[in-house]
PDB file of C-alpha atoms in Angstrom:
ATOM      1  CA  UNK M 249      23.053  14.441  -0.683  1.00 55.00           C
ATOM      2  CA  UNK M 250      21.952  11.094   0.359  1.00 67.00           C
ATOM      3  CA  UNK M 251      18.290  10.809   2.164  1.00 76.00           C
ATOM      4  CA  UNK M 252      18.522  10.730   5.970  1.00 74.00           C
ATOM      5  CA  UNK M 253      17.262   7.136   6.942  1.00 75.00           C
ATOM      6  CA  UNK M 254      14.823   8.169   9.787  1.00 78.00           C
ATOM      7  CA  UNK M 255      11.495   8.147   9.147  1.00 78.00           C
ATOM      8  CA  UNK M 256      12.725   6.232   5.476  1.00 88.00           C
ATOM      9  CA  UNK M 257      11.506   2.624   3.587  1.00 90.00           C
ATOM     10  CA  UNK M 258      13.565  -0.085   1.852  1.00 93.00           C
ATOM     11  CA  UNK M 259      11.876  -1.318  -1.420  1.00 93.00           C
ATOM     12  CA  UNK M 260      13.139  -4.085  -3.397  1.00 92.00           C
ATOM     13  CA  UNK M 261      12.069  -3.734  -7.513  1.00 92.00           C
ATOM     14  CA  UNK M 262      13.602  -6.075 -10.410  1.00 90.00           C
ATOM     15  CA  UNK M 263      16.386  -7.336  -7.521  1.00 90.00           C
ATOM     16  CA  UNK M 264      17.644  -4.057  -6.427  1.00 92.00           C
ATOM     17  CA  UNK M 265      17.202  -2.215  -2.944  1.00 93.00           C
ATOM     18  CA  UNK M 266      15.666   1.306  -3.361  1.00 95.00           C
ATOM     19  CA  UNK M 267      15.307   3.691   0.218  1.00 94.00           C
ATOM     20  CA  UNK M 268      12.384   5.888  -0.153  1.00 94.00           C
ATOM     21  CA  UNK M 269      10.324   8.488   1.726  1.00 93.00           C
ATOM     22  CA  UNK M 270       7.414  10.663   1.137  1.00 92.00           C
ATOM     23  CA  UNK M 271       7.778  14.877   1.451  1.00 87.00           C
ATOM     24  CA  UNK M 272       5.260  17.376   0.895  1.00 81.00           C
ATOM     25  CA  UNK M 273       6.103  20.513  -0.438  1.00 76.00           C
ATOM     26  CA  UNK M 274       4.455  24.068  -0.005  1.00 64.00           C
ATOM     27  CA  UNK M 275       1.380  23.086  -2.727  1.00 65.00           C
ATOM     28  CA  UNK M 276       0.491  20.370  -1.136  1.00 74.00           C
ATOM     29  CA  UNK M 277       1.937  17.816  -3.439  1.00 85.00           C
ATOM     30  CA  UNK M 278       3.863  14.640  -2.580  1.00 91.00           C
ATOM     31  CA  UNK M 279       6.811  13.923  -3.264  1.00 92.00           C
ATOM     32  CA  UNK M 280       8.311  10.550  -3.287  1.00 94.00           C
ATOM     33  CA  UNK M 281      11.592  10.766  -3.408  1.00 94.00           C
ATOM     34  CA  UNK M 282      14.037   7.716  -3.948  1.00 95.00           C
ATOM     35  CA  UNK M 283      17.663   6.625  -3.984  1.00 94.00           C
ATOM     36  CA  UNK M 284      19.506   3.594  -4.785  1.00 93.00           C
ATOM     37  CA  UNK M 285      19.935   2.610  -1.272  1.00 91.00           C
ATOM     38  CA  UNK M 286      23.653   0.619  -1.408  1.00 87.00           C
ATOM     39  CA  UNK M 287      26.141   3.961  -1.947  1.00 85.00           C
ATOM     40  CA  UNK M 288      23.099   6.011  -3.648  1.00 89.00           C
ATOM     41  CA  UNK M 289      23.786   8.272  -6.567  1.00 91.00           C
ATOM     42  CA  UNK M 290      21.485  10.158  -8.245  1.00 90.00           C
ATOM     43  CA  UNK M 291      17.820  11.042  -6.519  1.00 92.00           C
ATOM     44  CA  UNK M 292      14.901  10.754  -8.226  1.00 92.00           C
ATOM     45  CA  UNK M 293      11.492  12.957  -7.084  1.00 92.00           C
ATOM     46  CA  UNK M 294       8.262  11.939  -8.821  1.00 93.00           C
ATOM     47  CA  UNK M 295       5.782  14.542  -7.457  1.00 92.00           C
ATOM     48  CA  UNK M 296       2.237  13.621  -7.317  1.00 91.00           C
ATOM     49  CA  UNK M 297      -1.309  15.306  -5.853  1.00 90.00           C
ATOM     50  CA  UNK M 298      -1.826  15.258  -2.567  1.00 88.00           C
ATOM     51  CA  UNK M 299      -5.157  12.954  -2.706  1.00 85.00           C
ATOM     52  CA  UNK M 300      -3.262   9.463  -3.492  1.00 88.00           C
ATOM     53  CA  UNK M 301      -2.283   7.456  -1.311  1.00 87.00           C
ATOM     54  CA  UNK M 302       1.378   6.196  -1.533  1.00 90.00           C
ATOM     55  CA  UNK M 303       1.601   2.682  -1.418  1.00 90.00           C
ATOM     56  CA  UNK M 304       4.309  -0.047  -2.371  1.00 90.00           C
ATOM     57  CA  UNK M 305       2.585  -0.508  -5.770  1.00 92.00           C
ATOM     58  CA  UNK M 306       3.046   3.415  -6.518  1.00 94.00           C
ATOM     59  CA  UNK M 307       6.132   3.323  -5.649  1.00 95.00           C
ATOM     60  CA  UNK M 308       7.510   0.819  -7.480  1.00 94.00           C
ATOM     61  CA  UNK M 309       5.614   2.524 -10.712  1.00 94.00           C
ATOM     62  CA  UNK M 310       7.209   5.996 -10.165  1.00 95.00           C
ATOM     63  CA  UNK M 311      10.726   3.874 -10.038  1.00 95.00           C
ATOM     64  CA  UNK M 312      10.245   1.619 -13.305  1.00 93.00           C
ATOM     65  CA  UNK M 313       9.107   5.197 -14.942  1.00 91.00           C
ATOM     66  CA  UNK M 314      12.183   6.845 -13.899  1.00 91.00           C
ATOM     67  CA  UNK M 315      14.417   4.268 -15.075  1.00 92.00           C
ATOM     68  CA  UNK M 316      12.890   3.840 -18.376  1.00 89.00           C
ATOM     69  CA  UNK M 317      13.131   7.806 -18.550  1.00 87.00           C
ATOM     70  CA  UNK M 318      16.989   7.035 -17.752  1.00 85.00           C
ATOM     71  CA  UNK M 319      17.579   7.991 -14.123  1.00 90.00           C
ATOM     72  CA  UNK M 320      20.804   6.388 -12.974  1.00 88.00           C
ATOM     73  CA  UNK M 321      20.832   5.943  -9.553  1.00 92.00           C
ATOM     74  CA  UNK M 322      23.972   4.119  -9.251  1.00 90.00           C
ATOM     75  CA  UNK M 323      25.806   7.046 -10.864  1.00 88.00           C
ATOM     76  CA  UNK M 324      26.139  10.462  -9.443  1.00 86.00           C
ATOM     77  CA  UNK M 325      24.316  13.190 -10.953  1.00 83.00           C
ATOM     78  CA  UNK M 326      21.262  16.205 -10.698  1.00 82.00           C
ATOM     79  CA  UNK M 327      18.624  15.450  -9.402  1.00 86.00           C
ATOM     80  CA  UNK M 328      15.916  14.436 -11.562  1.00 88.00           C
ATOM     81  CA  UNK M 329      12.117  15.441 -11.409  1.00 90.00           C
ATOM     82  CA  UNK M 330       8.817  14.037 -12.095  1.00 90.00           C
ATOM     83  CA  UNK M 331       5.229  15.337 -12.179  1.00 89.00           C
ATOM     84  CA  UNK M 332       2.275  13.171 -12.181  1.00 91.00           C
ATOM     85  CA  UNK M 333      -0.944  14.046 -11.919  1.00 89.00           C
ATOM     86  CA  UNK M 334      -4.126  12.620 -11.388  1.00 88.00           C
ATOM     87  CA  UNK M 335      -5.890  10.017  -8.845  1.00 88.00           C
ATOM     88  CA  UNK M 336      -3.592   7.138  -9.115  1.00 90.00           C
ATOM     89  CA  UNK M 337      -4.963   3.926  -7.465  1.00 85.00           C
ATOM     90  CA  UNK M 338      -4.199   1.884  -9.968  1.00 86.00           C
ATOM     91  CA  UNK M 339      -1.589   0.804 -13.211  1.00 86.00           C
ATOM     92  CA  UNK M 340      -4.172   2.294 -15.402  1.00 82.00           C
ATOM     93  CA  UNK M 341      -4.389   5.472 -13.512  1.00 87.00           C
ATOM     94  CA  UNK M 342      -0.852   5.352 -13.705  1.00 89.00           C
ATOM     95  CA  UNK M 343      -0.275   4.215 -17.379  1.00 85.00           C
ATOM     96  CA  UNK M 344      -2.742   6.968 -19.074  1.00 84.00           C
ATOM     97  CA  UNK M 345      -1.015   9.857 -16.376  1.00 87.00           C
ATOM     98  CA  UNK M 346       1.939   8.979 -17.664  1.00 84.00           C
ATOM     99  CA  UNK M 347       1.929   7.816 -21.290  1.00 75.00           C
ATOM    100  CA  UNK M 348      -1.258  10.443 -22.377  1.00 56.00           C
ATOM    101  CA  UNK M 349      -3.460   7.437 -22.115  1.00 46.00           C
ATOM    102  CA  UNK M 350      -3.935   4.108 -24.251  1.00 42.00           C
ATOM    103  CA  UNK M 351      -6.676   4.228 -27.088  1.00 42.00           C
ATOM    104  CA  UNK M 352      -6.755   0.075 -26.668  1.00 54.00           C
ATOM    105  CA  UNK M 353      -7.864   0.539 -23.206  1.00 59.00           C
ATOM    106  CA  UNK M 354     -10.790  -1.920 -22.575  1.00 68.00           C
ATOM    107  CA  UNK M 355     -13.315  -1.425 -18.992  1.00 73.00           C
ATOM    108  CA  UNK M 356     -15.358  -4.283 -18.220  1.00 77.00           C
ATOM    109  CA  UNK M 357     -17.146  -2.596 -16.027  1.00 78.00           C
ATOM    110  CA  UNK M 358     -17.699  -5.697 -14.411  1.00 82.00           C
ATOM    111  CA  UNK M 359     -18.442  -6.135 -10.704  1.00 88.00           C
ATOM    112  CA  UNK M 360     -18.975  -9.688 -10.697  1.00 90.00           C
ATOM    113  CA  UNK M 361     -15.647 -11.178 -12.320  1.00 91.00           C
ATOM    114  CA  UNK M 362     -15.460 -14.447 -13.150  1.00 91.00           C
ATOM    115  CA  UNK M 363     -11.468 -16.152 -12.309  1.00 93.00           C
ATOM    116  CA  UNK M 364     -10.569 -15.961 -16.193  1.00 91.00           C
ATOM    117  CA  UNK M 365     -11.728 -12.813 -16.163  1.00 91.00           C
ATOM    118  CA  UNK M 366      -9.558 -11.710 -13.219  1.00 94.00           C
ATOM    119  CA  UNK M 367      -6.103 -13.781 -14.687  1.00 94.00           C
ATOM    120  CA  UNK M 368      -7.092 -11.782 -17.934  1.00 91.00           C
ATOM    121  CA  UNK M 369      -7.229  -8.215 -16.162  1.00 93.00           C
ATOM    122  CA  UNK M 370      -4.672  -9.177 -13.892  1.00 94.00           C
ATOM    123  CA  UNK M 371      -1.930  -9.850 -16.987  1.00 93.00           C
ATOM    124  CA  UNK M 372      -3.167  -6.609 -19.184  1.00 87.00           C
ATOM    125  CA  UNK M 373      -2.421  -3.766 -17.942  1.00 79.00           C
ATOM    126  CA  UNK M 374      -5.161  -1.676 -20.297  1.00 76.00           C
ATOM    127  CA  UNK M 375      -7.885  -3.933 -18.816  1.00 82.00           C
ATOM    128  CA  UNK M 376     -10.004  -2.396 -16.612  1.00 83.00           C
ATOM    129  CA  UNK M 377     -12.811  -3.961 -14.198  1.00 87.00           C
ATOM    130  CA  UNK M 378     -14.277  -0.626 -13.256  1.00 81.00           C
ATOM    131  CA  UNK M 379     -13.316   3.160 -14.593  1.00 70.00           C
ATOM    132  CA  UNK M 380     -13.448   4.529 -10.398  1.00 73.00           C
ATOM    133  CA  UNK M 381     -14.307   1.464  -7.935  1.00 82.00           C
ATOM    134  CA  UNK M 382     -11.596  -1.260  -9.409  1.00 86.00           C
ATOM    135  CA  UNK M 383     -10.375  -1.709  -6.235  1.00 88.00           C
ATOM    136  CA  UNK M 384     -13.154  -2.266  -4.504  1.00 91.00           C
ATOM    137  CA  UNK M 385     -14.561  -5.267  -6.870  1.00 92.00           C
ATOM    138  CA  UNK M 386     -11.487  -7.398  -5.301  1.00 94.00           C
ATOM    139  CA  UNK M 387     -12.580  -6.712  -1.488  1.00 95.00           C
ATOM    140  CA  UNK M 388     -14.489 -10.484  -1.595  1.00 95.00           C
ATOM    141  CA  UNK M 389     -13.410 -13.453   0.310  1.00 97.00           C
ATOM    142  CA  UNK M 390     -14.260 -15.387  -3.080  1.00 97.00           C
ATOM    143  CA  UNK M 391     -11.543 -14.075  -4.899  1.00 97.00           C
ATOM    144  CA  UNK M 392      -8.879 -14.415  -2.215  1.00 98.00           C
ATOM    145  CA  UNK M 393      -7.843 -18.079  -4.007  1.00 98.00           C
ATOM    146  CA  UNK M 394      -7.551 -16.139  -7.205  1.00 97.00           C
ATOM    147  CA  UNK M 395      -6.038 -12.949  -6.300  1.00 98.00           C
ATOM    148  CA  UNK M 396      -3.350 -14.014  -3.720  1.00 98.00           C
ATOM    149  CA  UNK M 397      -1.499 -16.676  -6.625  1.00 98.00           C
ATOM    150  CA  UNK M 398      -1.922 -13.888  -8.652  1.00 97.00           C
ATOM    151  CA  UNK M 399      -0.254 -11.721  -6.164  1.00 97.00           C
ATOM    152  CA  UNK M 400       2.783 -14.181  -5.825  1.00 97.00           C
ATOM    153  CA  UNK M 401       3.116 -14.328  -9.431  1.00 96.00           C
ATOM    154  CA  UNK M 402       6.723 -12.617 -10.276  1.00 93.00           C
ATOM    155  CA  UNK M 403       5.804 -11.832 -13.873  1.00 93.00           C
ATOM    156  CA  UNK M 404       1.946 -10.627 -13.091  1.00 95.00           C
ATOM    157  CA  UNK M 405       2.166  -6.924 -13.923  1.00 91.00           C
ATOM    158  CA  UNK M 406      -0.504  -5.486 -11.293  1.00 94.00           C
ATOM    159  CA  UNK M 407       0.767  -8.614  -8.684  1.00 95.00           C
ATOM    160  CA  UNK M 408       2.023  -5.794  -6.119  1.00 93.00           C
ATOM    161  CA  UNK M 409      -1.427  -3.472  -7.058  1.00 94.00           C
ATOM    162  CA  UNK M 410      -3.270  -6.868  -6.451  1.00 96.00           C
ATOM    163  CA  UNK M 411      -1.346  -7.374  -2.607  1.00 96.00           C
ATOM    164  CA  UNK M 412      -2.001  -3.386  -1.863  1.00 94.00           C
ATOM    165  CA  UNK M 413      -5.996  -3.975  -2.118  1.00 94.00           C
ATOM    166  CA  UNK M 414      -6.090  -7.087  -0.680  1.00 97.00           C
ATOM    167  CA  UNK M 415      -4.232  -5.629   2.451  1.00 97.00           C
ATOM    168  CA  UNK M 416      -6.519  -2.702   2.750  1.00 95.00           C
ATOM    169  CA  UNK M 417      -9.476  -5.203   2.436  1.00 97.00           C
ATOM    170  CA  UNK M 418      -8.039  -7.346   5.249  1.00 98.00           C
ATOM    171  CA  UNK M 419      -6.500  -4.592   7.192  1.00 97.00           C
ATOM    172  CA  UNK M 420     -10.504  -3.335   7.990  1.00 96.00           C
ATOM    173  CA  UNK M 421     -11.708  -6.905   8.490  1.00 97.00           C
ATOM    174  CA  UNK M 422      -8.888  -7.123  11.761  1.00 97.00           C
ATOM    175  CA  UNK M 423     -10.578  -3.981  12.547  1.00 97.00           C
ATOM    176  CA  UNK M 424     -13.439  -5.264  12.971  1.00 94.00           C
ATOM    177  CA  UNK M 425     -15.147  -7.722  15.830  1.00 86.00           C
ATOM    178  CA  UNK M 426     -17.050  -9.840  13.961  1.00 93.00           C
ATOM    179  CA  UNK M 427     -16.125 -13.572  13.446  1.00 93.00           C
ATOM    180  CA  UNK M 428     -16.089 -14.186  10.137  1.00 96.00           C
ATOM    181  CA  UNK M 429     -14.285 -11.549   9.437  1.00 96.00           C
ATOM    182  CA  UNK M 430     -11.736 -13.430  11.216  1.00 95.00           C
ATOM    183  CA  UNK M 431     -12.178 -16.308   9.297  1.00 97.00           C
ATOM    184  CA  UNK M 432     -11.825 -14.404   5.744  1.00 98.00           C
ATOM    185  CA  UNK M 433      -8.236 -13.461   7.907  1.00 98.00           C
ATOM    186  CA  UNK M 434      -7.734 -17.392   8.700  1.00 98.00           C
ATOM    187  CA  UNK M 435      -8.569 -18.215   4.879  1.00 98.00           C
ATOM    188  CA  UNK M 436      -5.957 -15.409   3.171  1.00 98.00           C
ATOM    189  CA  UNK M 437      -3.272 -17.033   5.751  1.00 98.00           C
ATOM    190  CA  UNK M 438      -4.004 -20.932   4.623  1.00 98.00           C
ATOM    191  CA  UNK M 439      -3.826 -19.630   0.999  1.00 98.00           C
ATOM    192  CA  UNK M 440      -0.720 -17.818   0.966  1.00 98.00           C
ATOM    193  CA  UNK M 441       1.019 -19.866   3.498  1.00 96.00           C
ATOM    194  CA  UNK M 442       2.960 -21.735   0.267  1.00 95.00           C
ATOM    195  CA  UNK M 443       3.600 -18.177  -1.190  1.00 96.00           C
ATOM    196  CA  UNK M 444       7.199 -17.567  -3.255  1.00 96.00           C
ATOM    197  CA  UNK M 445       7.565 -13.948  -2.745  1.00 96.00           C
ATOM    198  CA  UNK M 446       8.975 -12.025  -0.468  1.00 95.00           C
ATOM    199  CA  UNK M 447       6.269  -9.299  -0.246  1.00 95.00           C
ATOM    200  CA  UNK M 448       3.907 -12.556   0.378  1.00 97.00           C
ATOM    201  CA  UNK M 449       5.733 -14.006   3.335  1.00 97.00           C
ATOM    202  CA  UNK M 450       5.800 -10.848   5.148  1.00 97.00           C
ATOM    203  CA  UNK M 451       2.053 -10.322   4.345  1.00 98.00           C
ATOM    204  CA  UNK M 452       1.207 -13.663   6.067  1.00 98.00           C
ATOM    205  CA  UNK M 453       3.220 -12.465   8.965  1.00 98.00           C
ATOM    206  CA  UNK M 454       1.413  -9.628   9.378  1.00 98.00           C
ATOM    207  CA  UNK M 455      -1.644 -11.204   8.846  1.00 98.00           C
ATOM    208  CA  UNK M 456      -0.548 -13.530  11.896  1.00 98.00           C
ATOM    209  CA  UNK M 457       0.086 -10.339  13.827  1.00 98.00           C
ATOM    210  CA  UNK M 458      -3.222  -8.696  13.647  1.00 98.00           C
ATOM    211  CA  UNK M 459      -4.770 -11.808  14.401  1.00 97.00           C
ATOM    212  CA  UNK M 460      -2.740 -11.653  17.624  1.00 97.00           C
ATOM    213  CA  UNK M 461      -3.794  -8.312  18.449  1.00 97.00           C
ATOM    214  CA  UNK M 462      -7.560  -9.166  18.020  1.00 95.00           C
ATOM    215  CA  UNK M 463      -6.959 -11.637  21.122  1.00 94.00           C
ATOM    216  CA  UNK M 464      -5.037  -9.374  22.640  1.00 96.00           C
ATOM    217  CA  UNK M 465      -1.493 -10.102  23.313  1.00 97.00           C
ATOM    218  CA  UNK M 466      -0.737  -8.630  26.816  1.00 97.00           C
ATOM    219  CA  UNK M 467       1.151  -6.130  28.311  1.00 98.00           C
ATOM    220  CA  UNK M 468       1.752  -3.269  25.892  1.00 98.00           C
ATOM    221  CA  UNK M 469       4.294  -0.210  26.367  1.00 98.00           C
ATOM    222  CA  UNK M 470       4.996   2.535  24.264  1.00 97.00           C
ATOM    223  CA  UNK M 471       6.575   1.140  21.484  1.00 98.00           C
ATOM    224  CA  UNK M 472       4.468  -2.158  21.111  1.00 98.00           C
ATOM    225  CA  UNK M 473       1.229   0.091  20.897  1.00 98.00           C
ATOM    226  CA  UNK M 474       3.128   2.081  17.725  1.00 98.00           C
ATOM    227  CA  UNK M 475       3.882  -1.109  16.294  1.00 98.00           C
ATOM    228  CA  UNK M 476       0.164  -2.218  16.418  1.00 98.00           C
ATOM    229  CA  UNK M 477      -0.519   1.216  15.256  1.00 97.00           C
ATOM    230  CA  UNK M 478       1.712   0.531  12.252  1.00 97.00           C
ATOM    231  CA  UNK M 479       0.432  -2.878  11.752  1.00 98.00           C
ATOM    232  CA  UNK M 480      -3.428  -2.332  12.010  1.00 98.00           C
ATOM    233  CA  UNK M 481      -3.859   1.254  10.952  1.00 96.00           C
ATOM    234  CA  UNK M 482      -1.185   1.320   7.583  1.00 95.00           C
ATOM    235  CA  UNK M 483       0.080  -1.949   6.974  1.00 95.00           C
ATOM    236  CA  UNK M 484       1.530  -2.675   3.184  1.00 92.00           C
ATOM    237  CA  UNK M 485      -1.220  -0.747   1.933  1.00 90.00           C
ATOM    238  CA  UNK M 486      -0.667   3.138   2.882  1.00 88.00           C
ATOM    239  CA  UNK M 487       1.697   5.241   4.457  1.00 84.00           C
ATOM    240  CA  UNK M 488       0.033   7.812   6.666  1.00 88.00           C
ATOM    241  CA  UNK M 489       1.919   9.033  10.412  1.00 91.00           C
ATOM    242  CA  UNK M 490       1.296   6.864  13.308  1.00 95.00           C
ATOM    243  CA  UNK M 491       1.277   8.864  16.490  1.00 96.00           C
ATOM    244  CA  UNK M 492       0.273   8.327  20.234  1.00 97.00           C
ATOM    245  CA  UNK M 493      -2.284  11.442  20.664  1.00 96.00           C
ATOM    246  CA  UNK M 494      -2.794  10.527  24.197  1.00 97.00           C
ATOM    247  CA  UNK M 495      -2.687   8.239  26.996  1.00 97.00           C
ATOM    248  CA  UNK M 496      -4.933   7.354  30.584  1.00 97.00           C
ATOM    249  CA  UNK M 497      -3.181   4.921  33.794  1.00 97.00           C
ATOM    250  CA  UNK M 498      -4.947   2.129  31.382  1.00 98.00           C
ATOM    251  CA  UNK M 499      -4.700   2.709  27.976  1.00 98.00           C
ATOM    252  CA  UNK M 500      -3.128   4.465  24.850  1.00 98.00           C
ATOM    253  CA  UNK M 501      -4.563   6.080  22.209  1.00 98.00           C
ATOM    254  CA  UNK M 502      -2.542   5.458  18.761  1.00 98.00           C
ATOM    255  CA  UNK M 503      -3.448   7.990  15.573  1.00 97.00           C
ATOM    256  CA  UNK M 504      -3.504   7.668  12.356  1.00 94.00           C
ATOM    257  CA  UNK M 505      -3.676  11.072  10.369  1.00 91.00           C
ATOM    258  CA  UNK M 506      -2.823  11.157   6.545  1.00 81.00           C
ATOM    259  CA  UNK M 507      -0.153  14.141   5.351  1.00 73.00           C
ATOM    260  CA  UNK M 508      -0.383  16.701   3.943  1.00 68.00           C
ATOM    261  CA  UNK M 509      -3.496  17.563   5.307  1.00 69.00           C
ATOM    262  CA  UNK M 510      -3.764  15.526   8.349  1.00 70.00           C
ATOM    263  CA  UNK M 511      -7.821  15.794   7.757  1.00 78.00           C
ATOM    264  CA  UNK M 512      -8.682  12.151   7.890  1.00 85.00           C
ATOM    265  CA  UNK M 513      -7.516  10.648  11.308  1.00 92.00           C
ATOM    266  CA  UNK M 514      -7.989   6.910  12.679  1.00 95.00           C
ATOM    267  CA  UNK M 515      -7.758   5.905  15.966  1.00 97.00           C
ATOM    268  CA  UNK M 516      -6.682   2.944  18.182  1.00 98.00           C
ATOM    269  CA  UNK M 517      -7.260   2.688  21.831  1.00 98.00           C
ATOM    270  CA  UNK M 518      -5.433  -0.039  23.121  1.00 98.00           C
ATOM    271  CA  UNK M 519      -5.168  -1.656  26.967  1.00 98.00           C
ATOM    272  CA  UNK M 520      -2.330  -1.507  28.463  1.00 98.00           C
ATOM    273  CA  UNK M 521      -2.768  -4.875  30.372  1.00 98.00           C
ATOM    274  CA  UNK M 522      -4.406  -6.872  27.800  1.00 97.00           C
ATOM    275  CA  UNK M 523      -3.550  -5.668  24.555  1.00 97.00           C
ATOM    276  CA  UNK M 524      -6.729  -5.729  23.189  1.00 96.00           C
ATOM    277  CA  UNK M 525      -7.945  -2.347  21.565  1.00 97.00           C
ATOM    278  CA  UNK M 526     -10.770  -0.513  19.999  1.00 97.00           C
ATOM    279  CA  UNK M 527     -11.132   1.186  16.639  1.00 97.00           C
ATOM    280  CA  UNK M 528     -12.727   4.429  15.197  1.00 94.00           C
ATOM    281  CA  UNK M 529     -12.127   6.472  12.401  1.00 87.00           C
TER     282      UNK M 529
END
């Protein structure tokens, strides 16, 4: 049986459209379940604990892992299951969760990269900057003209892992209301304004649109204050419900709570006339 659209995402990996959507079951696991999304065939569920956070990047892993374990999903057939466990923010989470680890694996352990450093790490999958933190080595404004070519790289292995921190980095900076956090915003946008990719061109867009909501972009009903909930609160980075918890004669309040648990929540509060909003979390 084919996956019911609502509440679904399209995913494009190696050319071909995927729809996918994330289910918890009674453990508390995730599921992400997937299905060829033109006349889909066989589903694929790659189960994983309930502490990651799914992201594009994660996504596309679980999909190149069940294809190289020889799901079909143009062809009809039982459904087939995954289990992977672990804390998977990045490839090399992924690659030892999956393969039993790598005895080649190199950490750096290097918070200060230099660029040929980064293009290294960025093309080897068993390189490692940092054994926990990797992610949060990237979250510089000095490495956005490294990272975001990087990112638009079609053969660059971690390219998509590379776009999913930089979008968490920038998606707190737009939450934020100091200037130059704007400007780190500005300087991602003049970088990847010449970007090839697909998954780049939508970034800058969204990039564009939080700017907009920072100024505040007017009038605001129902739907647009979801949509900035979406944009400001999840972005290309996570994938957590978006909710409107409550609302006044002058303003909304937009959640973000992240499933299974629903124990961290974010919040936007957003005026109605102006657009303009407040975050906590």
């Amino acid at each position: 049986m084919a996956i019911a659209k609502k509440g679904t995402r399209l995913i494009t990996v190696d050319g071909i459209e995927y729809r996918w959507v994330v289910q918890p079951d009674e453990k508390y696991r995730l599921g992400i379940v997937v299905e060829w999304a033109n006349n889909p065939g066989q589903r694929v569920v790659t189960w994983v604990d309930p502490d990651n956070v799914v992201s594009a990047w994660l996504v596309k892993e679980a999909i190149h892992y069940a294809l190289e374990q020889g799901w079909q999903p143009q062809q009809t057939g039982k459904e087939l299951v995954f289990n992977v466990y672990g804390h998977l923010q990045n490839p090399q989470d992924w690659s030892k969760a999956t393969k039993g680890g790598h005895t080649d694996q190199v950490c750096f352990n290097d918070w200060n990269p230099s660029p040929d450093t980064l293009r290294r790490w960025a093309y080897d999958e068993n390189l490692l900057l940092d054994e926990q933190d990797e992610d949060l080595i990237l979250h510089s404004p000095e490495y956005l003209p490294i990272l975001i070519p990087l990112a638009d790289e079609p053969l660059c292995p971690k390219a998509d892992y590379i776009l999913s921190c930089l979008d968490f980095y920038l998606m707190f900076l737009a939450l934020g209301d100091q200037d130059w956090q704007l400007e780190v915003i500005n300087d991602a946008i003049a970088i990847a304004e010449t970007a090839k990719r697909t998954e780049l061109i939508d970034w800058v867009a969204l990039l564009k649109r939080r700017l907009a909501y920072r100024a505040g972009i007017g009038t605001v009903d129902r739907a647009i204050a979801l949509t900035m909930g979406q944009d400001l609160l999840n972005g290309i980075c996570r994938q957590s419900d978006i909710t409107l918890s409550s609302e006044t004669e002058t303003t909304f309040e937009v959640q973000l709570s992240v499933p299974p648990f629903h124990r961290h929540k974010e919040w936007l509060t957003i005026d109605k006339a102006t657009g303009q909003f407040s975050f906590r979390g």
